[in-house]
Amino acid sequence: MRALVIGWASFRHGEATAGDVLGMRRVDEALSTMGLPHDLAWSPVHRPGDVNYEEVDPARYSDVVFVCGPVHGWQVREVHRRFAHCRRIAVGVSVIDPEDDTVTGFDQVFARDQGKVGTPDLSLGVPTDQVLVTGVILAPPQWEYGDSGRHAEVHASVREWIAGVDCARVPLDTRLASSDWERCETPDQFTSILSHLDVVVTTRLDGLVLSLQAGVPALAIDPVEGGGKVTAQADALGWPALVPAGEAGDRDVLDSWWSWCSSVQGRAVAALRALPADNGLMRDMVKALKTRPVR
């Protein structure tokens, strides 16, 4: 006996949701506990390095366990066709039409929900590892820098790099809006989000400053060749985690500063930068306002 565990995360044209993948993990644990040899098959898009659902040999398996998601559609019918010789079980699934051939094609169906009747989802109670929650704040094009702006290439490098970092990524925008629910309406709302993060990766001055104000380490990347306002602000604040535009494509440099920002030392330095600064600009402005010009 050998079972193949599949779900919508196994299909090239399906989708991998966090809940469904946790459901597959729970089935994996249950089969391991009972000592049943099995494989988990994945979409070549979702996990290109793992067991590829499209390439598995159906003859190798005696059982198929379909996990979570709705039981309907041509992908499920293809499961019945390819694995017709196997005992096929669906567990933790949504049954929309009990008479549909995608449902009746299974030998047994243990539904998560059918009509208005439901049972707790398989993802509940599955252990997960905690990773760093990372805000990603990228600047829009800043045309004022002219030919020195390297925003497109810098952001492409940052996106490619951060996609390979094991962290929970939260895309953020410092621009406020009162009619767009995807943006904050007030600075208070935005800084409240920052306070719950572990690290921030940013190419914006606001991203750097407000992260440090919240005591959160910021890996700042200046998208301007030769240095722009991000570099100037990092220097003004004495913040070391700054990557110039020319080094944004160097993963070793980004990894090194990421490790530092994630460290105890990085968090301690960020906490110090959260203290009120002696702002010379405000002092100069007040002095100027108090001084009346001689006429």
CSV table of C-alpha atoms in Angstrom, one decimal, residues 29-130:
chain,number,residue,atom,x,y,z
A,29,GLU,CA,1.0,13.6,10.0
A,30,ALA,CA,-2.0,11.2,10.4
A,31,LEU,CA,-0.7,8.8,7.7
A,32,SER,CA,2.8,8.9,9.2
A,33,THR,CA,1.4,8.1,12.6
A,34,MET,CA,-0.4,5.0,11.2
A,35,GLY,CA,2.8,4.0,9.3
A,36,LEU,CA,1.2,4.2,5.9
A,37,PRO,CA,3.8,5.0,3.2
A,38,HIS,CA,2.7,8.0,1.2
A,39,ASP,CA,3.7,11.0,-0.9
A,40,LEU,CA,2.5,14.6,-1.0
A,41,ALA,CA,2.2,15.9,-4.5
A,42,TRP,CA,2.3,19.5,-5.4
A,43,SER,CA,1.8,21.8,-8.3
A,44,PRO,CA,5.1,22.4,-10.3
A,45,VAL,CA,4.3,26.1,-10.0
A,46,HIS,CA,3.8,26.1,-6.2
A,47,ARG,CA,6.7,23.8,-5.2
A,48,PRO,CA,8.8,23.1,-8.3
A,49,GLY,CA,11.4,21.2,-6.4
A,50,ASP,CA,9.0,18.7,-4.7
A,51,VAL,CA,7.0,15.7,-5.9
A,52,ASN,CA,5.3,16.9,-9.1
A,53,TYR,CA,1.6,15.9,-9.4
A,54,GLU,CA,1.8,15.9,-13.1
A,55,GLU,CA,4.7,13.5,-13.2
A,56,VAL,CA,3.8,10.9,-10.6
A,57,ASP,CA,3.2,7.3,-11.8
A,58,PRO,CA,-0.4,6.4,-10.9
A,59,ALA,CA,0.6,2.7,-10.9
A,60,ARG,CA,2.8,3.3,-7.8
A,61,TYR,CA,-0.2,4.1,-5.6
A,62,SER,CA,-3.0,2.0,-4.1
A,63,ASP,CA,-4.8,5.0,-2.5
A,64,VAL,CA,-5.5,8.6,-3.2
A,65,VAL,CA,-6.5,11.1,-0.5
A,66,PHE,CA,-7.9,14.4,-1.8
A,67,VAL,CA,-7.7,17.1,0.9
A,68,CYS,CA,-9.7,20.3,1.4
A,69,GLY,CA,-11.3,22.7,-1.0
A,70,PRO,CA,-14.4,22.2,-3.2
A,71,VAL,CA,-15.0,18.9,-4.9
A,72,HIS,CA,-15.9,20.0,-8.4
A,73,GLY,CA,-14.4,20.7,-11.8
A,74,TRP,CA,-12.4,19.1,-14.5
A,75,GLN,CA,-9.2,18.7,-12.3
A,76,VAL,CA,-11.1,16.4,-9.9
A,77,ARG,CA,-12.5,14.4,-12.8
A,78,GLU,CA,-9.0,14.0,-14.1
A,79,VAL,CA,-8.0,12.6,-10.7
A,80,HIS,CA,-10.7,9.9,-11.0
A,81,ARG,CA,-9.5,9.1,-14.5
A,82,ARG,CA,-5.8,8.9,-13.8
A,83,PHE,CA,-6.2,7.0,-10.5
A,84,ALA,CA,-9.2,4.8,-11.5
A,85,HIS,CA,-7.5,1.7,-10.0
A,86,CYS,CA,-6.9,3.4,-6.6
A,87,ARG,CA,-9.2,3.7,-3.6
A,88,ARG,CA,-10.1,7.4,-3.6
A,89,ILE,CA,-11.0,9.2,-0.4
A,90,ALA,CA,-11.9,12.9,0.0
A,91,VAL,CA,-11.5,14.5,3.4
A,92,GLY,CA,-12.1,18.0,4.7
A,93,VAL,CA,-13.8,19.1,1.4
A,94,SER,CA,-16.7,21.3,0.5
A,95,VAL,CA,-19.5,19.3,-1.2
A,96,ILE,CA,-21.6,21.7,-3.3
A,97,ASP,CA,-23.6,19.0,-5.2
A,98,PRO,CA,-23.6,15.5,-3.7
A,99,GLU,CA,-24.8,14.0,-7.0
A,100,ASP,CA,-22.1,15.5,-9.1
A,101,ASP,CA,-19.7,12.9,-10.6
A,102,THR,CA,-16.7,14.6,-9.0
A,103,VAL,CA,-18.2,13.7,-5.6
A,104,THR,CA,-19.7,10.3,-6.5
A,105,GLY,CA,-16.4,9.3,-8.0
A,106,PHE,CA,-14.8,9.0,-4.6
A,107,ASP,CA,-15.2,5.8,-2.6
A,108,GLN,CA,-15.7,7.8,0.5
A,109,VAL,CA,-16.2,11.5,1.2
A,110,PHE,CA,-15.7,13.1,4.6
A,111,ALA,CA,-17.0,16.5,4.0
A,112,ARG,CA,-16.0,19.7,5.8
A,113,ASP,CA,-19.2,21.3,4.7
A,114,GLN,CA,-22.2,20.1,2.8
A,115,GLY,CA,-25.1,22.5,2.6
A,116,LYS,CA,-25.4,24.2,6.0
A,117,VAL,CA,-23.8,21.3,7.9
A,118,GLY,CA,-20.1,21.8,8.7
A,119,THR,CA,-17.3,20.3,10.8
A,120,PRO,CA,-14.1,22.0,11.9
A,121,ASP,CA,-11.5,22.6,9.2
A,122,LEU,CA,-8.5,20.3,9.1
A,123,SER,CA,-6.1,23.3,9.4
A,124,LEU,CA,-7.2,23.9,13.0
A,125,GLY,CA,-4.6,22.8,15.5
A,126,VAL,CA,-1.8,22.1,13.0
A,127,PRO,CA,1.5,23.3,14.4
A,128,THR,CA,3.2,26.1,12.5
A,129,ASP,CA,6.6,27.8,12.8
A,130,GLN,CA,6.7,31.5,13.7
